[in-house]
Short mmCIF file of C-alpha atoms in Angstrom, two decimals:
data_model
loop_
_atom_site.label_atom_id
_atom_site.label_comp_id
_atom_site.label_asym_id
_atom_site.label_seq_id
_atom_site.Cartn_x
_atom_site.Cartn_y
_atom_site.Cartn_z
CA MET A 4 112.70 59.72 90.99
CA ASP A 5 115.43 61.97 90.17
CA GLY A 6 113.97 65.08 91.51
CA SER A 7 113.87 66.81 88.08
CA GLN A 8 110.20 67.38 88.46
CA ALA A 9 110.69 69.02 91.75
CA LEU A 10 113.33 71.00 90.39
CA LYS A 11 111.13 72.09 87.31
CA ASN A 12 108.42 73.17 89.77
CA ALA A 13 110.75 75.16 91.96
CA GLY A 14 111.96 76.87 88.71
CA LEU A 15 108.45 77.70 87.66
CA ALA A 16 107.54 79.40 91.04
CA GLN A 17 110.99 81.29 91.11
CA SER A 18 110.69 82.60 87.62
CA TYR A 19 106.94 83.36 87.98
CA THR A 20 106.34 87.08 88.03
CA GLY A 21 102.63 87.36 87.93
CA PRO A 22 100.24 88.20 90.71
CA PRO A 23 100.16 85.76 93.81
CA ASP A 24 97.15 83.47 94.34
CA TYR A 25 94.38 85.18 96.14
CA ARG A 26 94.73 82.65 99.02
CA VAL A 27 97.95 84.34 100.43
CA VAL A 28 95.87 87.37 101.21
CA GLY A 29 96.12 88.42 104.88
CA ARG A 30 93.08 87.46 106.87
CA HIS A 31 92.08 89.25 110.04
CA GLY A 32 89.15 88.65 112.47
CA VAL A 33 86.73 90.51 110.28
CA PHE A 34 87.95 89.66 106.80
CA PRO A 35 85.14 88.11 104.78
CA GLU A 36 85.32 84.36 104.16
CA THR A 37 85.93 83.51 100.64
CA SER A 38 85.02 80.16 98.76
CA HIS A 39 87.11 78.46 96.30
CA ASP A 40 85.27 80.15 93.32
CA GLU A 41 85.40 83.46 94.98
CA ASN A 42 89.15 83.22 95.39
CA ALA A 43 89.38 81.99 91.61
CA ARG A 44 87.26 85.12 90.65
CA PHE A 45 89.69 87.42 92.34
CA ASN A 46 92.68 85.43 90.60
CA PHE A 47 91.02 86.02 87.31
CA LEU A 48 90.69 89.86 87.94
CA ALA A 49 94.21 90.23 89.33
CA HIS A 50 95.54 88.56 86.06
CA MET A 51 93.05 90.52 83.79
CA ASN A 52 94.40 93.91 85.34
CA ARG A 53 97.88 92.71 84.61
CA HIS A 54 97.15 91.64 81.22
CA LEU A 55 95.36 94.93 80.43
CA SER A 56 98.48 96.93 81.84
CA THR A 57 101.16 94.86 80.40
CA ARG A 58 99.82 93.46 77.12
CA VAL A 59 96.77 95.56 75.98
CA MET A 60 97.68 99.09 77.03
CA PRO A 61 101.21 99.40 75.56
CA ALA A 62 99.65 99.53 72.08
CA VAL A 63 97.33 102.44 73.17
CA THR A 64 100.68 104.66 72.78
CA THR A 65 100.98 103.08 69.33
CA ALA A 66 97.57 103.94 68.35
CA TRP A 67 98.21 107.53 69.62
CA GLU A 68 101.38 108.00 67.67
CA ARG A 69 100.37 106.47 64.58
CA ARG A 70 96.67 106.97 64.34
CA ALA A 71 94.78 109.19 66.94
CA GLY A 72 97.50 111.91 67.14
CA PRO A 73 98.01 112.24 63.38
CA ALA A 74 94.21 112.47 62.94
CA PHE A 75 93.82 115.27 65.30
CA GLU A 76 96.77 117.30 63.75
CA ALA A 77 95.25 116.68 60.33
CA HIS A 78 91.89 117.80 61.44
CA GLU A 79 92.94 120.81 63.71
CA GLY A 80 96.17 121.86 61.86
CA ARG A 81 98.05 122.00 65.11
CA PRO A 82 99.27 119.48 67.96
CA PRO A 83 96.74 119.19 70.95
CA LYS A 84 97.32 122.05 73.52
CA ASP A 85 96.40 120.00 76.62
CA ARG A 86 95.92 116.47 78.01
CA HIS A 87 92.01 116.94 77.62
CA GLU A 88 92.33 117.36 73.88
CA VAL A 89 94.61 114.12 73.71
CA ARG A 90 91.92 112.29 75.70
CA LYS A 91 89.07 113.29 73.68
CA ALA A 92 91.13 112.47 70.39
CA LEU A 93 91.88 109.04 71.82
CA LEU A 94 88.12 108.49 72.67
CA GLN A 95 87.69 108.36 68.82
CA ASP A 96 90.32 105.57 68.50
CA PRO A 97 88.91 102.03 68.36
CA TYR A 98 91.98 100.54 70.11
CA TYR A 99 91.70 102.90 72.95
CA GLN A 100 87.87 102.29 73.09
CA ALA A 101 88.64 98.59 73.29
CA TRP A 102 91.08 99.04 76.09
CA SER A 103 88.77 101.49 78.01
CA ALA A 104 85.84 99.15 77.84
CA LEU A 105 87.69 96.13 78.98
CA ARG A 106 89.30 98.37 81.81
CA ARG A 107 85.95 99.71 82.96
CA ALA A 108 84.32 96.24 82.67
CA THR A 109 87.18 94.67 84.81
CA MET A 110 86.64 97.44 87.53
CA GLU A 111 82.93 96.74 87.54
CA GLN A 112 83.57 92.91 87.73
CA ARG A 113 85.86 93.50 90.70
CA GLN A 114 83.13 95.41 92.55
CA GLN A 115 80.59 92.84 91.84
CA ALA A 116 82.84 89.89 92.91
CA GLY A 117 83.72 91.69 96.05
CA ARG A 118 80.14 92.74 96.73
CA TRP A 119 78.80 89.28 96.31
CA ILE A 120 81.32 88.01 98.99
CA ALA A 121 80.65 90.91 101.34
CA LEU A 122 76.89 91.10 101.05
CA ARG A 123 76.19 87.29 101.27
CA GLN A 124 77.79 87.34 104.86
CA ALA A 125 76.94 91.09 105.62
CA GLU A 126 75.01 90.05 108.96
CA THR A 127 77.85 87.81 110.18
CA LEU A 128 80.39 90.38 109.37
CA ALA A 129 78.28 93.05 111.18
CA ALA A 130 77.96 90.92 114.21
CA LYS A 131 81.62 90.38 114.31
CA VAL A 132 82.48 94.06 114.12
CA GLU A 133 79.96 94.78 116.85
CA ALA A 134 81.64 92.07 119.21
CA LEU A 135 84.94 93.51 118.59
CA THR A 136 84.05 97.21 118.96
CA MET A 137 81.36 97.13 121.75
CA SER A 138 83.94 97.65 124.48
CA GLY A 139 86.85 100.05 124.62
CA ASP A 140 87.27 103.50 122.99
CA GLN A 141 88.98 102.73 119.89
CA LEU A 142 85.85 103.89 117.90
CA GLU A 143 84.21 107.26 118.07
CA LEU A 144 81.31 108.05 115.59
CA ASP A 145 79.42 111.18 114.77
CA PRO A 146 76.09 110.32 113.03
CA ALA A 147 75.42 114.01 112.59
CA LEU A 148 78.61 114.48 110.42
CA PRO A 149 77.66 115.77 107.06
CA ILE A 150 79.08 113.65 104.18
CA PRO A 151 81.09 116.08 101.94
CA ARG A 152 79.65 116.52 98.31
CA TYR A 153 83.15 115.14 97.00
CA VAL A 154 82.27 112.01 98.41
CA SER A 155 78.67 111.70 97.83
CA ALA A 156 78.40 113.00 94.28
CA VAL A 157 79.73 109.89 92.39
CA ASP A 158 80.95 106.58 93.95
CA HIS A 159 84.64 106.67 93.84
CA HIS A 160 86.48 103.88 91.76
CA CYS A 161 82.94 102.61 90.82
CA MET A 162 82.31 101.24 94.39
CA PRO A 163 78.61 101.40 94.78
CA GLY A 164 77.66 103.23 98.10
CA SER A 165 81.24 104.48 98.37
CA TYR A 166 82.77 104.77 101.90
CA HIS A 167 79.74 106.03 103.69
CA THR A 168 76.54 104.28 103.06
CA GLU A 169 75.20 101.20 104.82
CA VAL A 170 72.56 98.64 103.57
CA PHE A 171 71.15 98.15 107.40
CA PRO A 172 72.20 99.72 110.70
CA GLY A 173 75.68 98.42 111.45
CA ASP A 174 76.36 97.20 107.91
CA VAL A 175 80.22 96.96 107.02
CA SER A 176 79.66 95.42 103.74
CA GLY A 177 81.26 98.36 101.67
CA ALA A 178 84.32 98.14 103.98
CA ALA A 179 84.62 94.37 103.63
CA ASN A 180 84.25 94.59 99.84
CA TYR A 181 86.98 97.34 99.54
CA ASP A 182 89.28 95.15 101.93
CA CYS A 183 88.81 91.93 99.98
CA GLY A 184 88.97 93.33 96.62
CA ILE A 185 92.05 95.75 96.70
CA PHE A 186 94.19 92.71 96.78
CA ALA A 187 92.99 91.64 93.42
CA THR A 188 92.78 95.12 91.89
CA THR A 189 96.49 95.68 92.70
CA GLY A 190 97.58 92.16 92.01
CA GLY A 191 98.95 91.87 95.61
CA ALA A 192 101.30 94.82 94.95
CA LEU A 193 100.39 96.27 98.27
CA GLY A 194 101.17 93.28 100.15
CA ARG A 195 99.21 90.73 102.20
CA PHE A 196 97.44 93.34 104.12
CA SER A 197 97.17 95.87 101.35
CA ASP A 198 99.34 98.13 103.65
CA GLY A 199 102.39 98.45 101.43
CA GLY A 200 101.84 102.22 101.41
CA GLY A 201 101.81 102.51 105.13
CA HIS A 202 105.04 100.41 105.41
CA ALA A 203 106.65 102.51 102.65
CA VAL A 204 105.86 105.82 104.60
CA VAL A 205 107.43 104.22 107.96
CA GLY A 206 110.46 103.16 105.96
CA TRP A 207 110.86 106.49 104.54
CA ILE A 208 110.42 108.44 107.75
CA GLN A 209 112.81 106.05 109.58
CA LYS A 210 115.35 106.66 106.89
CA GLN A 211 114.91 110.47 106.67
CA MET A 212 114.31 111.25 110.38
CA PRO A 213 115.83 108.43 112.43
CA ASP A 214 115.41 110.41 115.49
CA PHE A 215 111.72 111.18 114.98
CA ARG A 216 109.53 109.96 118.04
CA PRO A 217 106.13 111.16 117.31
CA HIS A 218 103.73 111.07 120.22
CA HIS A 219 100.44 112.22 118.48
CA ILE A 220 99.76 111.10 114.91
CA LEU A 221 96.70 111.94 112.82
CA ASP A 222 95.85 109.97 109.70
CA ILE A 223 93.27 111.90 107.54
CA GLY A 224 91.10 110.00 105.21
CA ALA A 225 92.13 106.84 106.96
CA ASN A 226 89.76 104.65 105.10
CA LEU A 227 89.79 101.07 107.03
CA GLY A 228 93.15 101.92 108.52
CA GLN A 229 95.35 99.67 106.34
CA ASN A 230 97.94 102.39 105.80
CA VAL A 231 97.92 103.83 109.34
CA LEU A 232 98.30 100.47 111.12
CA PRO A 233 102.09 100.02 110.17
CA ILE A 234 102.59 103.53 111.41
CA ALA A 235 100.94 102.89 114.67
CA GLN A 236 102.98 99.50 114.95
CA ALA A 237 106.25 101.29 114.14
CA PHE A 238 105.51 103.97 117.00
CA PRO A 239 103.82 101.81 119.71
CA GLU A 240 104.14 104.80 122.19
CA ALA A 241 102.23 107.28 119.88
CA GLU A 242 98.59 107.81 120.22
CA VAL A 243 97.31 107.54 116.65
CA ILE A 244 94.03 108.98 115.32
CA ALA A 245 92.52 107.52 112.13
CA LEU A 246 89.96 110.04 110.76
CA ASP A 247 87.43 109.40 108.06
CA VAL A 248 84.08 110.57 107.16
CA GLY A 249 82.65 107.09 106.37
CA ALA A 250 81.23 105.33 109.46
CA PRO A 251 81.26 101.65 108.03
CA MET A 252 84.90 102.10 107.18
CA LEU A 253 85.67 103.17 110.81
CA ARG A 254 83.70 100.34 112.48
CA TYR A 255 85.39 97.73 110.19
CA GLY A 256 88.74 99.31 110.69
CA ALA A 257 88.44 99.57 114.32
CA ALA A 258 87.40 95.91 114.45
CA ARG A 259 90.32 94.98 111.83
CA ALA A 260 92.82 96.87 114.27
CA ARG A 261 91.59 95.23 117.31
CA SER A 262 91.85 91.69 115.76
CA LEU A 263 95.43 92.41 114.50
CA LYS A 264 96.25 93.46 118.12
CA VAL A 265 97.07 97.07 117.24
CA ASP A 266 95.67 99.13 120.16
CA ASN A 267 97.15 102.57 119.87
CA VAL A 268 94.81 103.56 117.09
CA ARG A 269 91.44 105.39 117.64
CA PHE A 270 88.99 105.42 114.61
CA VAL A 271 87.15 108.74 114.61
CA GLN A 272 84.53 109.84 112.40
CA GLY A 273 85.18 113.45 111.28
CA ASP A 274 86.02 115.76 108.30
CA GLY A 275 89.76 116.90 107.93
CA SER A 276 88.72 120.28 107.25
CA ASN A 277 87.46 120.77 110.68
CA LEU A 278 89.94 119.65 113.33
CA SER A 279 88.49 121.99 116.03
CA ARG A 280 88.22 119.19 118.64
CA TRP A 281 91.95 119.17 118.71
CA PRO A 282 93.96 122.20 120.00
CA ASP A 283 96.79 124.03 118.32
CA SER A 284 100.16 122.35 118.03
CA HIS A 285 98.59 118.93 119.11
CA PHE A 286 100.06 116.58 116.68
CA ASP A 287 103.62 115.76 115.66
CA TRP A 288 102.70 114.04 112.38
CA VAL A 289 99.65 114.30 110.03
CA GLN A 290 99.58 111.83 107.22
CA THR A 291 97.37 111.35 104.22
CA THR A 292 97.86 108.22 101.94
CA MET A 293 96.27 108.34 98.55
CA THR A 294 93.50 110.77 100.03
CA LEU A 295 94.14 114.20 98.21
CA HIS A 296 92.93 113.01 94.99
CA GLU A 297 89.65 112.04 96.46
CA LEU A 298 88.96 115.66 98.04
CA SER A 299 88.02 118.84 96.45
CA LEU A 300 90.10 121.92 95.92
CA ALA A 301 88.27 123.75 98.82
CA SER A 302 88.46 121.04 101.22
CA MET A 303 92.22 120.29 100.34
CA LYS A 304 93.15 123.91 101.16
CA ALA A 305 90.98 123.78 104.39
CA ILE A 306 92.53 120.54 105.38
CA PHE A 307 96.05 121.97 104.77
CA ARG A 308 95.21 125.27 106.99
CA GLU A 309 93.85 122.72 109.82
CA ILE A 310 96.91 120.63 109.57
CA TYR A 311 99.19 123.61 109.93
CA ARG A 312 97.24 124.68 113.05
CA VAL A 313 97.11 121.36 114.78
CA LEU A 314 100.98 120.65 113.89
CA ALA A 315 103.25 121.14 116.80
CA PRO A 316 106.45 123.17 115.79
CA GLY A 317 108.89 120.68 114.18
CA GLY A 318 106.13 118.40 113.43
CA ILE A 319 105.61 117.12 109.83
CA MET A 320 102.69 116.72 107.28
CA LEU A 321 103.15 114.08 104.71
CA HIS A 322 100.92 113.19 101.79
CA VAL A 323 101.52 110.00 99.40
CA GLU A 324 100.12 110.45 96.04
CA GLN A 325 100.68 109.41 92.45
CA PRO A 326 103.13 111.90 90.79
CA GLN A 327 101.92 115.29 89.75
CA TYR A 328 101.56 116.40 86.10
CA ARG A 329 104.53 118.39 85.41
CA SER A 330 105.08 120.46 82.54
CA ASP A 331 107.69 117.85 81.24
CA MET A 332 105.39 115.03 81.44
CA PRO A 333 104.10 114.33 77.86
CA LEU A 334 100.31 115.23 77.27
CA PHE A 335 99.84 111.54 76.24
CA GLU A 336 100.96 110.33 79.67
CA GLN A 337 98.91 112.94 81.44
CA ALA A 338 95.77 111.85 79.45
CA MET A 339 96.29 108.30 80.28
CA ARG A 340 96.75 108.92 83.89
CA ASP A 341 93.51 111.01 83.69
CA TRP A 342 91.67 107.88 82.74
CA ASP A 343 90.53 107.04 86.32
CA ALA A 344 89.44 110.59 86.72
CA PHE A 345 86.79 110.46 84.20
CA TYR A 346 86.09 106.76 83.70
CA ASN A 347 86.49 105.29 87.23
CA ASN A 348 84.81 108.11 89.31
CA GLU A 349 87.92 109.85 90.68
CA PRO A 350 86.56 113.41 89.86
CA PHE A 351 89.26 115.48 91.65
CA TRP A 352 92.12 113.42 90.27
CA SER A 353 92.65 115.29 87.13
CA THR A 354 92.73 118.97 88.69
CA MET A 355 94.57 117.73 91.79
CA HIS A 356 97.46 116.29 89.81
CA GLU A 357 98.08 119.60 87.83
CA LEU A 358 97.88 121.88 90.98
CA ASP A 359 100.87 123.56 92.57
CA ILE A 360 100.55 121.71 95.83
CA ASP A 361 103.69 123.50 97.22
CA GLY A 362 101.99 126.71 96.68
CA PHE A 363 98.90 125.60 98.72
CA MET A 364 101.04 124.22 101.48
CA ILE A 365 102.77 127.56 101.60
CA GLU A 366 99.60 129.40 101.65
CA ALA A 367 98.30 127.32 104.57
CA GLY A 368 101.50 128.71 106.58
CA PHE A 369 104.21 126.31 105.98
CA ASP A 370 107.58 127.84 105.08
CA SER A 371 108.77 127.22 101.65
CA ALA A 372 112.37 126.31 103.06
CA ASN A 373 110.60 123.46 104.88
CA LEU A 374 108.85 121.59 102.02
CA ILE A 375 109.43 117.86 101.60
CA HIS A 376 109.50 115.86 98.33
CA GLY A 377 110.45 112.24 98.14
CA GLY A 378 109.46 108.98 96.37
CA VAL A 379 108.39 105.61 97.75
CA THR A 380 107.23 102.27 96.48
CA ALA A 381 105.01 99.82 98.25
CA VAL A 382 107.02 97.75 100.78
CA VAL A 383 105.81 94.19 100.59
CA ASP A 384 107.00 90.65 101.43
CA ARG A 385 109.26 89.91 98.51
CA ASP A 386 109.08 86.18 99.03
CA VAL A 387 105.41 86.27 97.90
CA PHE A 388 104.85 89.48 96.23
CA PRO A 389 105.89 91.37 93.09
CA ASP A 390 108.06 94.32 94.28
CA THR A 391 107.00 97.62 92.61
CA ALA A 392 110.57 98.71 92.90
CA ASP A 393 111.80 96.12 90.46
CA ASP A 394 108.92 96.71 88.08
CA GLU A 395 109.80 98.77 85.04
CA SER A 396 106.36 98.66 83.53
CA GLU A 397 103.96 101.50 83.68
CA ASP A 398 100.40 101.38 84.61
CA PHE A 399 99.62 105.13 84.63
CA GLY A 400 98.20 106.23 87.93
CA ARG A 401 97.69 102.62 89.18
CA LYS A 402 101.39 101.57 89.89
CA ALA A 403 102.38 101.23 93.46
CA ALA A 404 105.04 103.83 93.24
CA TRP A 405 104.22 107.16 94.70
CA HIS A 406 105.49 110.60 95.54
CA VAL A 407 105.76 111.90 99.26
CA ILE A 408 105.08 115.65 99.33
CA GLY A 409 104.77 117.58 102.69
CA ALA A 410 106.29 119.91 104.87
CA SER A 411 107.74 120.42 108.36
CA LYS A 412 106.39 123.24 110.65
CA MET B 902 68.77 87.47 104.84
CA SER B 903 72.24 88.35 103.52
CA ILE B 904 71.89 86.15 100.54
CA ASP B 905 68.94 88.23 99.45
CA LEU B 906 71.03 91.31 99.89
CA ALA B 907 73.66 89.98 97.75
CA LEU B 908 71.07 88.85 95.11
CA ALA B 909 69.57 92.26 95.01
CA LEU B 910 72.63 94.47 95.42
CA SER B 911 75.90 92.60 94.43
CA SER B 912 75.67 94.03 90.70
CA ALA B 913 74.52 97.39 91.71
CA LYS B 914 75.40 100.46 89.58
CA PRO B 915 77.80 103.06 91.28
CA ALA B 916 76.49 106.57 91.56
CA GLY B 917 77.59 108.50 88.45
CA LYS B 918 76.74 108.16 84.90
CA ARG B 919 78.46 105.34 83.07
CA PRO B 920 80.74 106.14 80.31
CA TYR B 921 80.42 104.09 76.96
CA PHE B 922 83.40 103.73 74.84
CA MET B 923 81.70 101.83 72.08
CA ASP B 924 78.06 101.64 70.78
CA PRO B 925 76.26 100.84 73.99
CA PRO B 926 74.68 97.59 72.52
CA VAL B 927 78.20 96.57 71.50
CA GLU B 928 79.66 97.28 74.93
CA ARG B 929 76.87 95.50 76.59
CA VAL B 930 77.49 92.28 74.81
CA LEU B 931 81.37 92.86 75.66
CA ASN B 932 80.48 93.15 79.31
CA ILE B 933 78.39 89.97 79.50
CA LEU B 934 81.13 88.10 77.42
CA MET B 935 83.88 89.22 79.78
CA ALA B 936 81.86 88.15 82.90
CA THR B 937 81.52 84.69 81.01
CA VAL B 938 85.20 84.57 80.35
CA GLN B 939 85.73 85.14 84.10
CA GLU B 940 83.44 82.40 85.15
CA LEU B 941 85.22 80.03 82.64
CA ALA B 942 88.45 80.81 84.44
CA VAL B 943 86.74 80.07 87.67
CA THR B 944 85.56 76.80 86.59
CA ARG B 945 88.98 75.96 85.00
CA GLU B 946 90.66 76.68 88.39
CA ARG B 947 87.98 74.56 90.10
CA LEU B 948 88.71 71.64 87.79
CA ASP B 949 92.29 71.95 88.37
CA THR B 950 91.84 71.78 92.02
CA VAL B 951 89.74 68.61 91.54
CA GLU B 952 92.43 66.84 89.41
CA ARG B 953 95.06 67.84 91.87
CA LEU B 954 93.22 66.60 94.85
CA LEU B 955 92.32 63.37 93.01
CA GLU B 956 95.95 63.01 92.21
CA MET B 957 96.98 63.58 95.80
CA LYS B 958 94.65 60.97 97.04
CA GLY B 959 95.87 58.46 94.41
CA VAL B 960 92.68 58.25 92.40
CA ILE B 961 94.11 59.53 89.08
CA ALA B 962 97.53 60.60 87.71
CA ARG B 963 97.22 64.06 86.06
CA SER B 964 99.73 62.74 83.39
CA ALA B 965 97.06 60.09 82.61
CA ILE B 966 94.70 62.84 81.68
CA GLU B 967 97.17 64.36 79.16
CA THR B 968 97.72 60.89 77.49
CA PHE B 969 94.11 59.68 77.57
CA GLU B 970 92.89 58.32 74.41
CA PRO B 971 89.12 57.67 73.84
CA THR B 972 87.95 54.49 72.36
CA ALA B 973 86.18 54.67 69.15
CA ASP B 974 82.69 54.59 70.96
CA GLN B 975 83.85 57.34 73.48
CA ALA B 976 85.26 59.41 70.65
CA ALA B 977 81.98 59.24 68.81
CA GLU B 978 80.09 60.19 71.89
CA ARG B 979 82.24 63.15 72.48
CA GLY B 980 82.04 64.04 68.75
CA LEU B 981 78.31 64.11 69.10
CA TRP B 982 78.45 66.20 72.18
CA MET B 983 80.48 68.71 70.38
CA GLN B 984 78.09 68.93 67.43
CA GLU B 985 75.34 69.47 69.83
CA TYR B 986 77.21 72.02 71.61
CA LEU B 987 78.16 74.10 68.47
CA ASN B 988 74.49 73.88 67.42
CA ARG B 989 73.37 75.27 70.66
CA VAL B 990 76.00 78.17 70.99
CA LEU B 991 75.56 79.17 67.15
CA ARG B 992 71.71 79.07 67.09
CA THR B 993 71.62 82.58 66.07
CA VAL B 994 73.74 81.97 62.92
CA GLN B 995 71.81 79.05 61.95
CA GLN B 996 68.55 81.05 62.15
CA GLU B 997 70.03 83.83 60.13
CA ALA B 998 70.96 81.54 57.29
CA GLU B 999 67.44 80.00 57.49
CA ALA B 1000 66.14 83.52 57.25
CA LEU B 1001 68.36 84.10 54.20
CA GLN B 1002 66.97 80.99 52.47
CA ALA B 1003 63.27 81.70 53.43
CA THR B 1004 61.02 83.15 50.67
CA ASP B 1005 57.86 83.91 52.31
CA ASP B 1006 58.55 84.64 55.93
CA LEU B 1007 56.12 87.03 57.45
CA ALA B 1008 56.47 88.87 60.68
CA SER B 1009 53.83 87.94 63.26
CA GLU B 1010 52.74 91.56 63.28
CA GLU B 1011 51.68 91.24 59.54
CA VAL B 1012 49.94 87.92 60.38
CA ALA B 1013 48.06 89.51 63.14
CA ALA B 1014 46.67 92.06 60.80
CA GLU B 1015 45.79 89.25 58.29
CA VAL B 1016 44.08 87.02 60.98
CA SER B 1017 42.26 89.72 62.44
CA GLN B 1018 40.45 90.97 59.35
CA ALA B 1019 36.67 90.59 59.53
#
């Protein structure tokens, strides 16, 4: 054997740029078991998402430029005046219809695949979570907490039951579904433990504020804690609170953190618009990661006010989000980025991205001289995963390249 | 039982009215088709796993699959399977053709009226 076969194979792996095999996903103590075919189903979905964004979606631009856009102008005698007119014109175009129908179908298939995995072992998962959280004080639930309308009205990203419902007392299948499927939805772009956003924030902080030593950190809308664990690990002396309204996510998150041996995070059920249990100036750092777009305007303003109150002087507030729709962003791009708002149940997404976030931070009390603007991409293990920083393609609203907005007090 | 939960709830509808981008019956067929496309990919990956395991254990060489040539009898057996398969998959087209060629086809509802006459 001359080794040419081995060289050929090595070359294939080295030149391959697609999503990694699902089997490299990070598994912790409450991660659901997946069979061969369940892994294969997620492989299909990761590739389907990539195919849609790199092979199908680019010609939506062509359809707009050559067909839907000219048709709008011919009919109306003027160019569209906002992104909603662009989107409604696109809805008439057969190619946009085909891309949208396929994208929606893929989203629903991803939910179905993950829910099958999580539900078929729901009782086992609940028992594992119970065993990992019955002792210690890493979990604090409040069954009387009202679930905000912005969470309960429609199920975000078509995830049946959203973050807050359970099929039986102690059920965590919704959280397990979220956890196991996000790797497929993002094609591994968030890394093995889908925590590339958290690592990105840590990297950004360490570069921008090398002397920052926070003692109290609050993560609002922490979900299952995937993005706050890297923060807790980077600052092991800090006491970290992961706050969310969804009890199943918190139970699962606390068990996940324990199995990953991160013990300085407490998962607390609560609403970020009411942080009255914490005194003024308590936290050095308040973080949200891909949370703002799932709120409402009223709650976002209330959350900013509460953050300002609980932040210590010199403390920082950071939000990681997809980029805002600025006036220099073409209306077509804005319309494409709005897809998830209207067709993937992200109802605040569209409004949130046109708002003057700076203005709301100032209104909440922050000084305009202390505002923070930056950009980050997911930080992942580059041996295994595609690095978003190297990716020049665009997946309007889905790419793991974010803006950091915030302020220091 | 978790398996009953999975059967009942894994395909549940999320809260919120579903948008349709095409005629709903067309999009329904597309949705079923894409789920089928997914399951074909799953089966293909499973077959690939089986082939690689068989090769690792020295049972077959995967290159032998690529160069396999059926005998005349085997080729005939496969050809018949393919014909049967296409007949089955394209059932609805055959029936449409037969309907075109029929001259005195009645709807059962029409016959119901006829055979119910006193």
